Coordinates of C-alpha atoms in Angstrom, one line a residue:
M1 CA -59.6 -152.2 74.3
K2 CA -61.9 -151.5 77.6
R3 CA -65.6 -150.7 76.3
V4 CA -67.6 -148.5 77.2
G5 CA -71.9 -149.0 77.8
K6 CA -74.2 -146.8 76.2
P7 CA -75.5 -145.1 78.9
V8 CA -72.6 -143.4 80.3
F9 CA -72.5 -140.5 77.8
F10 CA -76.0 -139.9 79.7
I11 CA -75.0 -140.8 83.1
V12 CA -72.1 -138.3 83.0
A13 CA -73.6 -135.2 80.6
I14 CA -76.6 -134.8 82.8
L15 CA -73.6 -134.6 86.3
I16 CA -71.4 -132.7 84.3
I17 CA -75.2 -130.3 83.1
A18 CA -76.5 -130.4 87.1
F19 CA -73.2 -130.0 88.6
T20 CA -72.6 -126.9 86.1
V21 CA -76.1 -125.2 87.0
L22 CA -75.4 -126.3 91.1
A23 CA -72.6 -124.4 90.8
F24 CA -74.1 -120.9 88.7
T25 CA -78.1 -121.1 91.6
G26 CA -77.0 -122.6 95.2
I27 CA -78.9 -124.0 96.7
T28 CA -80.6 -121.7 99.0
T29 CA -84.4 -121.6 101.7
T30 CA -86.6 -118.6 103.4
Y31 CA -88.8 -118.7 105.9
G32 CA -90.2 -114.9 106.2
D33 CA -87.1 -112.5 105.8
N34 CA -84.5 -114.8 106.8
T35 CA -82.4 -116.4 104.2
N36 CA -80.4 -120.2 104.4
V37 CA -78.4 -120.7 102.1
I38 CA -77.5 -124.0 101.6
V39 CA -75.1 -124.9 98.6
K40 CA -73.4 -121.4 97.9
G41 CA -73.4 -120.1 93.7
G42 CA -72.6 -118.1 91.8
S43 CA -74.7 -114.2 93.4
D44 CA -72.2 -115.4 96.9
I45 CA -69.0 -114.3 94.7
R46 CA -67.3 -112.0 96.4
W47 CA -66.0 -109.3 93.5
G48 CA -62.6 -106.9 93.7
I49 CA -62.4 -103.6 94.4
D50 CA -62.3 -102.7 90.4
I51 CA -65.3 -104.4 89.9
R52 CA -67.1 -103.4 92.9
G53 CA -65.6 -101.2 94.8
G54 CA -64.8 -101.6 99.4
V55 CA -62.1 -99.5 101.9
E56 CA -59.3 -98.4 102.5
A57 CA -58.1 -97.3 106.0
I58 CA -54.8 -96.3 107.4
F59 CA -53.9 -98.1 110.4
S60 CA -50.7 -96.3 113.0
P61 CA -48.9 -96.4 116.6
A62 CA -51.7 -96.9 119.4
E63 CA -49.5 -95.3 121.9
D64 CA -46.5 -93.5 121.9
I65 CA -43.9 -95.1 120.5
D66 CA -42.0 -94.8 117.4
P67 CA -41.7 -98.3 116.2
S68 CA -39.2 -100.0 113.4
E69 CA -39.1 -100.6 110.1
E70 CA -39.0 -104.0 111.2
Q71 CA -42.1 -103.7 114.3
M72 CA -44.3 -101.8 111.1
E73 CA -43.6 -104.3 109.0
S74 CA -44.5 -107.6 111.2
A75 CA -47.9 -105.4 111.7
A76 CA -48.5 -105.5 108.1
E77 CA -47.9 -109.1 107.4
V78 CA -50.1 -109.3 110.6
M79 CA -52.3 -108.0 108.2
R80 CA -52.0 -110.1 104.8
Q81 CA -52.4 -113.2 107.2
R82 CA -55.6 -111.6 108.9
L83 CA -56.6 -111.1 105.6
I84 CA -56.0 -114.0 103.6
A85 CA -57.5 -116.2 106.3
M86 CA -61.5 -114.5 105.8
N87 CA -60.4 -115.6 102.0
V88 CA -59.8 -111.9 100.9
T89 CA -57.3 -112.3 98.2
D90 CA -58.2 -109.1 96.9
Y91 CA -56.2 -106.7 98.8
E92 CA -53.3 -104.3 99.0
V93 CA -51.5 -103.6 102.0
F94 CA -48.7 -99.9 102.2
V95 CA -46.6 -99.7 104.6
D96 CA -45.5 -95.9 105.0
T97 CA -42.2 -95.4 107.0
M98 CA -42.1 -92.1 107.3
A99 CA -45.2 -91.7 109.1
D100 CA -45.7 -94.8 110.6
R101 CA -48.8 -95.4 108.9
I102 CA -50.4 -98.5 107.3
I103 CA -52.4 -98.1 104.4
V104 CA -55.1 -101.3 103.7
R105 CA -57.1 -100.9 101.2
F106 CA -59.8 -104.4 100.0
P107 CA -63.4 -104.8 98.6
W108 CA -67.2 -105.3 99.7
N109 CA -68.2 -108.6 101.0
S110 CA -71.2 -110.3 98.5
N111 CA -73.5 -109.7 100.8
E112 CA -73.5 -106.2 101.5
K113 CA -75.6 -105.0 101.0
D114 CA -75.7 -100.7 103.6
F115 CA -71.3 -101.0 103.8
D116 CA -70.4 -99.6 107.1
P117 CA -66.5 -98.8 106.9
S118 CA -66.4 -97.9 110.4
A119 CA -67.7 -101.8 111.0
A120 CA -65.2 -103.9 108.5
V121 CA -61.7 -102.5 109.5
E122 CA -62.6 -103.5 113.3
E123 CA -61.6 -106.9 112.9
L124 CA -58.6 -106.5 110.3
G125 CA -57.3 -103.9 113.6
D126 CA -57.7 -105.6 116.4
T127 CA -54.9 -106.9 118.5
A128 CA -56.6 -109.9 119.6
V129 CA -53.8 -110.5 122.3
L130 CA -55.0 -114.1 123.1
T131 CA -53.7 -115.0 126.6
F132 CA -54.4 -118.8 128.5
R133 CA -53.7 -117.7 132.5
E134 CA -54.5 -119.3 135.2
G135 CA -57.7 -118.9 137.9
N136 CA -60.2 -115.9 136.6
E137 CA -59.6 -113.9 139.4
T138 CA -61.0 -109.9 138.2
D139 CA -61.3 -107.2 139.1
D140 CA -63.9 -103.5 138.8
E141 CA -64.1 -104.0 135.8
G142 CA -63.4 -107.3 134.6
K143 CA -59.3 -106.6 134.0
P144 CA -57.4 -110.1 135.1
T145 CA -55.9 -109.4 138.4
G146 CA -53.6 -111.8 141.2
V147 CA -52.8 -115.1 140.5
T148 CA -54.4 -114.6 136.6
K149 CA -52.7 -110.9 135.8
D150 CA -49.5 -112.3 137.1
T151 CA -49.0 -116.4 136.1
V152 CA -49.7 -116.7 131.9
V153 CA -50.3 -120.4 131.5
L154 CA -49.9 -119.4 126.7
E155 CA -49.9 -117.1 124.6
G156 CA -51.3 -116.8 121.6
K157 CA -47.4 -117.8 119.0
D158 CA -48.0 -121.1 121.3
V159 CA -51.4 -121.7 119.4
K160 CA -50.6 -123.9 116.0
E161 CA -53.7 -123.5 114.3
A162 CA -57.5 -122.6 115.7
A163 CA -60.8 -123.6 114.0
G164 CA -63.9 -123.1 114.5
V165 CA -66.2 -126.5 114.9
Y166 CA -69.5 -127.4 115.8
G167 CA -69.9 -130.5 118.1
Q168 CA -69.8 -131.5 121.0
L169 CA -69.1 -129.0 123.8
D170 CA -69.6 -131.5 127.1
S171 CA -70.0 -134.7 128.4
N172 CA -73.7 -134.0 129.0
G173 CA -73.5 -134.1 125.5
G174 CA -75.0 -130.3 124.7
A175 CA -73.5 -129.1 121.1
G176 CA -72.4 -125.4 119.7
W177 CA -69.7 -123.9 117.8
Y178 CA -66.5 -123.6 120.1
V179 CA -62.8 -122.4 118.2
S180 CA -60.8 -125.7 118.1
L181 CA -57.0 -125.0 118.8
E182 CA -53.8 -127.1 118.1
L183 CA -51.1 -126.6 120.0
N184 CA -47.0 -125.8 119.0
E185 CA -44.5 -127.8 120.5
S186 CA -43.6 -124.4 122.7
G187 CA -46.4 -124.6 124.3
K188 CA -47.3 -128.2 125.5
K189 CA -44.8 -128.8 128.1
A190 CA -45.9 -126.1 129.8
F191 CA -50.2 -125.9 128.9
A192 CA -49.1 -130.1 130.0
D193 CA -47.9 -129.4 133.7
A194 CA -50.5 -126.7 134.1
T195 CA -53.4 -128.9 133.6
A196 CA -52.1 -131.8 135.0
R197 CA -50.9 -129.0 138.7
L198 CA -55.0 -127.8 138.4
S199 CA -56.4 -130.6 138.0
K200 CA -55.9 -131.8 141.4
E201 CA -57.3 -128.7 143.1
N202 CA -60.3 -128.3 140.9
G203 CA -58.4 -125.3 139.4
T204 CA -59.0 -123.0 136.7
I205 CA -58.1 -122.0 133.3
S206 CA -58.8 -118.8 132.1
I207 CA -58.9 -117.7 127.8
W208 CA -58.5 -114.3 127.2
L209 CA -59.0 -111.9 124.6
D210 CA -57.4 -108.8 125.1
D211 CA -58.9 -108.2 128.5
Y212 CA -61.6 -109.4 127.7
C213 CA -62.5 -113.6 129.4
F214 CA -64.0 -115.7 126.8
S215 CA -63.7 -118.8 128.8
A216 CA -62.7 -119.9 132.0
P217 CA -63.1 -123.5 132.4
T218 CA -62.8 -126.3 135.6
V219 CA -60.1 -128.4 134.8
N220 CA -60.8 -131.8 135.3
T221 CA -57.4 -134.0 134.1
A222 CA -54.4 -133.5 132.7
I223 CA -54.2 -132.4 128.6
T224 CA -51.2 -133.7 126.7
D225 CA -51.7 -134.4 123.6
G226 CA -52.0 -130.0 123.1
K227 CA -54.9 -130.3 122.0
A228 CA -57.7 -127.5 123.8
M229 CA -60.9 -125.4 122.8
I230 CA -62.3 -121.7 123.2
T231 CA -66.3 -122.0 124.1
G232 CA -68.1 -119.5 125.0
D233 CA -71.7 -118.4 124.0
F234 CA -70.7 -118.8 120.0
D235 CA -72.7 -119.1 116.6
Q236 CA -71.0 -119.9 113.1
E237 CA -69.7 -116.5 113.0
G238 CA -68.0 -115.8 115.9
A239 CA -66.7 -118.8 116.1
T240 CA -65.4 -118.7 112.7
A241 CA -64.0 -114.8 113.3
L242 CA -62.5 -115.8 116.4
A243 CA -60.0 -118.1 115.1
N244 CA -59.4 -116.3 112.7
K245 CA -58.6 -113.6 114.6
I246 CA -55.7 -116.3 116.7
N247 CA -55.2 -117.8 112.9
G248 CA -53.3 -114.1 112.2
G249 CA -51.7 -113.7 115.5
A250 CA -50.9 -110.2 116.9
L251 CA -50.1 -106.9 116.8
P252 CA -46.9 -106.4 118.2
F253 CA -48.4 -102.8 119.0
S254 CA -52.0 -101.7 119.8
L255 CA -52.9 -99.6 116.4
D256 CA -55.3 -96.4 115.1
V257 CA -57.6 -96.0 112.5
E258 CA -57.1 -92.7 111.1
T259 CA -59.4 -92.2 108.3
Y260 CA -61.3 -94.3 106.3
S261 CA -62.9 -94.0 103.5
V262 CA -64.8 -95.8 100.9
I263 CA -63.0 -97.0 97.2
T264 CA -65.5 -96.0 94.2
P265 CA -64.9 -99.2 91.2
T266 CA -62.4 -99.0 88.5
L267 CA -65.2 -100.8 86.6
G268 CA -68.4 -101.4 88.2
E269 CA -71.5 -102.9 88.2
G270 CA -71.9 -102.1 84.4
A271 CA -68.7 -103.0 83.3
K272 CA -69.0 -106.8 85.1
T273 CA -72.2 -106.8 83.5
A274 CA -70.5 -106.1 80.2
M275 CA -67.3 -108.7 80.8
I276 CA -70.3 -111.8 82.5
N277 CA -72.2 -111.5 78.9
A278 CA -69.2 -110.6 76.4
G279 CA -68.0 -114.3 78.3
I280 CA -71.4 -115.6 77.5
I281 CA -71.7 -114.6 74.4
A282 CA -68.1 -115.7 73.3
F283 CA -68.4 -119.3 74.7
I284 CA -72.5 -119.6 72.5
I285 CA -69.6 -118.8 70.0
V286 CA -66.9 -121.4 70.0
A287 CA -69.6 -123.9 70.9
L288 CA -71.8 -123.6 67.4
F289 CA -68.1 -123.2 66.0
M290 CA -66.5 -127.0 67.6
C291 CA -70.1 -128.8 66.9
A292 CA -70.4 -127.3 63.3
Y293 CA -66.4 -127.8 62.5
Y294 CA -65.8 -130.9 64.6
R295 CA -69.2 -132.9 65.1
L296 CA -69.2 -134.9 67.3
P297 CA -66.1 -134.8 69.0
G298 CA -67.0 -130.9 68.9
F299 CA -70.5 -131.1 70.9
V300 CA -68.8 -134.0 73.8
A301 CA -66.0 -130.8 73.6
V302 CA -68.9 -128.4 73.8
I303 CA -70.5 -130.3 77.5
A304 CA -66.9 -130.7 78.8
L305 CA -66.0 -127.2 78.8
T306 CA -68.7 -126.4 80.8
G307 CA -68.4 -129.0 83.3
Q308 CA -65.4 -126.5 83.2
V309 CA -66.3 -123.5 84.0
G310 CA -68.9 -124.4 86.6
V311 CA -65.3 -125.4 88.2
S312 CA -64.2 -122.6 88.6
I313 CA -67.6 -121.1 89.6
A314 CA -68.2 -123.4 92.3
A315 CA -63.8 -122.4 93.6
L316 CA -65.4 -120.0 93.5
T317 CA -68.0 -119.2 95.7
G318 CA -66.9 -121.5 98.4
F319 CA -69.2 -124.7 97.0
F320 CA -67.1 -127.5 98.3
P321 CA -66.1 -127.6 101.3
G322 CA -63.2 -126.9 102.4
I323 CA -62.3 -124.6 100.2
N324 CA -63.6 -121.5 100.6
S325 CA -64.9 -118.3 99.1
F326 CA -61.9 -116.4 96.6
T327 CA -62.2 -112.7 95.4
L328 CA -62.9 -112.3 91.7
T329 CA -60.6 -109.5 90.1
V330 CA -60.6 -108.4 86.6
P331 CA -57.0 -110.2 87.2
G332 CA -59.2 -112.6 88.1
I333 CA -61.5 -113.0 85.1
A334 CA -58.7 -113.4 83.2
G335 CA -57.1 -116.8 84.0
I336 CA -60.9 -118.5 83.3
I337 CA -60.6 -116.7 80.5
L338 CA -57.5 -118.4 79.5
A339 CA -57.9 -121.2 81.2
V340 CA -61.3 -121.9 79.1
G341 CA -58.8 -121.1 75.9
M342 CA -56.6 -124.5 77.4
G343 CA -59.9 -126.9 77.8
V344 CA -61.0 -125.5 73.8
D345 CA -57.6 -126.2 72.5
A346 CA -57.3 -129.3 74.7
N347 CA -60.5 -130.3 72.5
V348 CA -59.3 -129.1 69.9
I349 CA -55.7 -131.3 69.5
T350 CA -58.2 -134.4 70.1
A351 CA -60.2 -133.7 68.2
E352 CA -57.5 -133.4 64.7
R353 CA -55.9 -136.4 66.8
I354 CA -59.2 -138.8 65.9
K355 CA -59.5 -137.0 62.3
E356 CA -56.1 -138.3 61.3
E357 CA -56.7 -141.8 62.8
L358 CA -60.0 -142.7 60.2
N359 CA -58.3 -140.7 57.6
V360 CA -55.3 -144.0 57.0
G361 CA -58.0 -146.1 57.8
K362 CA -58.4 -146.9 60.9
S363 CA -62.1 -148.6 63.4
I364 CA -64.3 -145.5 65.0
D365 CA -62.9 -147.4 68.4
G366 CA -59.6 -147.4 66.6
A367 CA -59.4 -143.7 65.6
V368 CA -61.1 -142.6 69.2
E369 CA -58.9 -144.7 71.1
S370 CA -55.8 -144.0 68.9
G371 CA -56.5 -140.6 69.2
F372 CA -56.9 -139.8 72.7
S373 CA -54.4 -140.9 74.0
N374 CA -51.6 -139.7 71.3
A375 CA -53.4 -136.2 72.6
F376 CA -52.7 -136.8 75.7
S377 CA -49.1 -135.8 76.5
A378 CA -49.8 -132.6 74.6
I379 CA -52.5 -131.7 76.5
L380 CA -50.5 -132.5 79.5
D381 CA -47.3 -131.3 79.1
G382 CA -49.4 -127.5 78.2
N383 CA -50.7 -127.9 81.7
I384 CA -48.1 -128.3 83.5
T385 CA -45.9 -125.6 82.6
T386 CA -49.0 -123.4 82.4
A387 CA -50.2 -124.9 86.8
I388 CA -46.2 -124.4 87.6
I389 CA -46.5 -121.2 86.5
A390 CA -50.1 -119.9 88.0
L391 CA -47.8 -121.8 91.7
I392 CA -45.1 -119.4 91.2
L393 CA -48.0 -116.5 91.1
M394 CA -49.8 -117.8 94.7
G395 CA -46.4 -118.2 96.3
T396 CA -45.4 -115.0 94.9
F397 CA -48.1 -113.1 95.7
G398 CA -49.8 -114.6 98.8
A399 CA -50.1 -115.5 102.3
T400 CA -46.6 -116.0 104.0
G401 CA -45.3 -118.6 105.7
T402 CA -47.2 -120.9 103.4
L403 CA -45.4 -124.3 101.7
L404 CA -45.5 -121.9 97.8
S405 CA -44.3 -119.2 99.7
D406 CA -41.6 -120.2 100.8
L407 CA -40.9 -122.5 97.3
F408 CA -41.1 -118.9 95.2
K409 CA -39.5 -117.5 98.1
P410 CA -36.0 -115.9 95.5
L411 CA -38.8 -114.3 92.9
Y412 CA -39.9 -112.1 96.0
F413 CA -37.4 -109.0 94.9
M414 CA -39.2 -109.1 91.5
F415 CA -42.6 -107.7 91.7
G416 CA -44.0 -104.5 94.0
A417 CA -46.0 -105.2 96.9
S418 CA -49.3 -102.8 95.2
A419 CA -49.8 -106.5 92.6
E420 CA -50.5 -108.7 95.2
G421 CA -54.1 -109.3 95.2
T422 CA -55.1 -109.3 91.5
I423 CA -52.5 -111.0 91.1
Y424 CA -52.5 -114.1 93.6
S425 CA -56.4 -114.0 92.4
F426 CA -55.3 -114.4 88.9
G427 CA -52.6 -117.6 89.5
Y428 CA -55.6 -118.6 92.0
T429 CA -58.6 -119.2 88.4
L430 CA -55.9 -120.2 86.1
L431 CA -54.7 -123.4 88.1
V432 CA -58.3 -124.2 89.2
G433 CA -59.1 -123.8 85.3
V434 CA -56.1 -125.6 84.6
V435 CA -56.4 -129.1 86.9
A436 CA -60.5 -128.8 86.0
N437 CA -59.2 -129.1 81.7
L438 CA -57.0 -132.0 82.8
F439 CA -60.8 -134.2 84.0
F440 CA -63.1 -132.4 81.7
G441 CA -61.5 -132.3 78.4
T442 CA -58.9 -135.7 79.2
V443 CA -60.8 -138.3 81.2
A444 CA -65.3 -137.2 80.7
S445 CA -64.4 -135.8 76.7
R446 CA -63.1 -140.1 76.7
L447 CA -65.6 -141.3 78.8
M448 CA -69.0 -140.0 76.2
L449 CA -67.7 -139.7 73.2
K450 CA -66.3 -143.5 73.5
S451 CA -70.3 -143.9 74.7
L452 CA -71.3 -142.2 72.1
S453 CA -69.2 -144.0 69.1
R454 CA -71.1 -147.3 70.7
F455 CA -75.0 -146.0 68.6
K456 CA -75.2 -147.0 65.6
I457 CA -76.5 -143.6 64.2
F458 CA -73.0 -142.8 65.2
R459 CA -70.7 -144.8 63.8
K460 CA -70.2 -143.0 61.0
P461 CA -66.2 -141.7 59.8
A462 CA -67.6 -138.2 58.6
L463 CA -69.4 -137.3 62.6
Y464 CA -65.9 -137.5 63.8
G465 CA -64.5 -134.9 60.6
G466 CA -62.9 -138.4 59.0
K467 CA -62.7 -138.0 55.2
K468 CA -63.7 -142.0 54.0
A469 CA -67.2 -143.6 54.7

């Protein structure tokens, strides 16, 4: 049985508490009227339509066409992909095939105070047709003409993935924001052939979004690895926005916004405050009960549960690198609460196992070790089954084309489209909470309790629920 040093409790507990505080508060710097967010905190959570309200927009074909049902569904799917790319999970997208309309609802951004619905829907309905064209011949209006109009090297469908990146822009060491592109197999050969030919004559390949040229770099060498970049006068927001448009794909036809309106929240800020206060009170009551009934294991469990809540908040705000912020809805809050309840259950199972081991005559060290070992299988089984349910919900109600979406596609017929965004939020928060519970409830709790058991003052069976001294 491997012994844990006495300082381990203090190290783990301090790390958990510091992390949780940071997850809630974040780190910002203020200079004059400018605020720079270094680490996102609880105030950066994007609340769902049901809590904070949002916008509803109705789109219709801009051209004099009669789109098929398949084309309307394709346009709606592009909008879903763009909303997911913008980390908006509480969305509703409906297709009215009788009137050739697409109805979209989505929440406000967390930092928007003076909400402008027209600006919010502009990016969503942008056709964003990406093309790479030979040369840079334009007419008086700046539109492509001549060889540039007639020679399309790549289209948006040939791009596998786009991302906003900060890095070196040229061989002179200049740095800035740009959009990195990784091409599909369909585009690699065409791009390699074009760059090989144009590099010999010092030609250019211009990069267009619709009829606007973003960049026209000179081709110095053949690009054969399928990786390219779009440069221009980008900041972080501009590069990310363009990457999102490219990743979202091109609409099958242009769309006009018929109407847009602000949606009043069904619950509102007052209800959100009430839910937060109720959650804090409930956590305090649970913490007092755990400490009073399970004593030392209960005290350790409270610290572990604090860390679990911190991870849930951090996963919503974009705290972790590579994990963007997600929309928190009422079902999403329910997912956090359910996961915390599972965390309490995991610690209760462990505390009861420790008590049982003490009451059959085992030493404190042996009881703690056996208690965690005997409880692990039950905790693991419960968390795995819950995680599977969360994955099914995320795969069914999340973006299409993902591994989870393809895996659970046979279940689609069971659910209506109106449920998609809110249920995805529930599955996401539940999954994050389950993963956090497995770590804090089995690893962190074990380390802290085994460390405390090394102190002479805590070598009393009564502190662990045992009946015998």
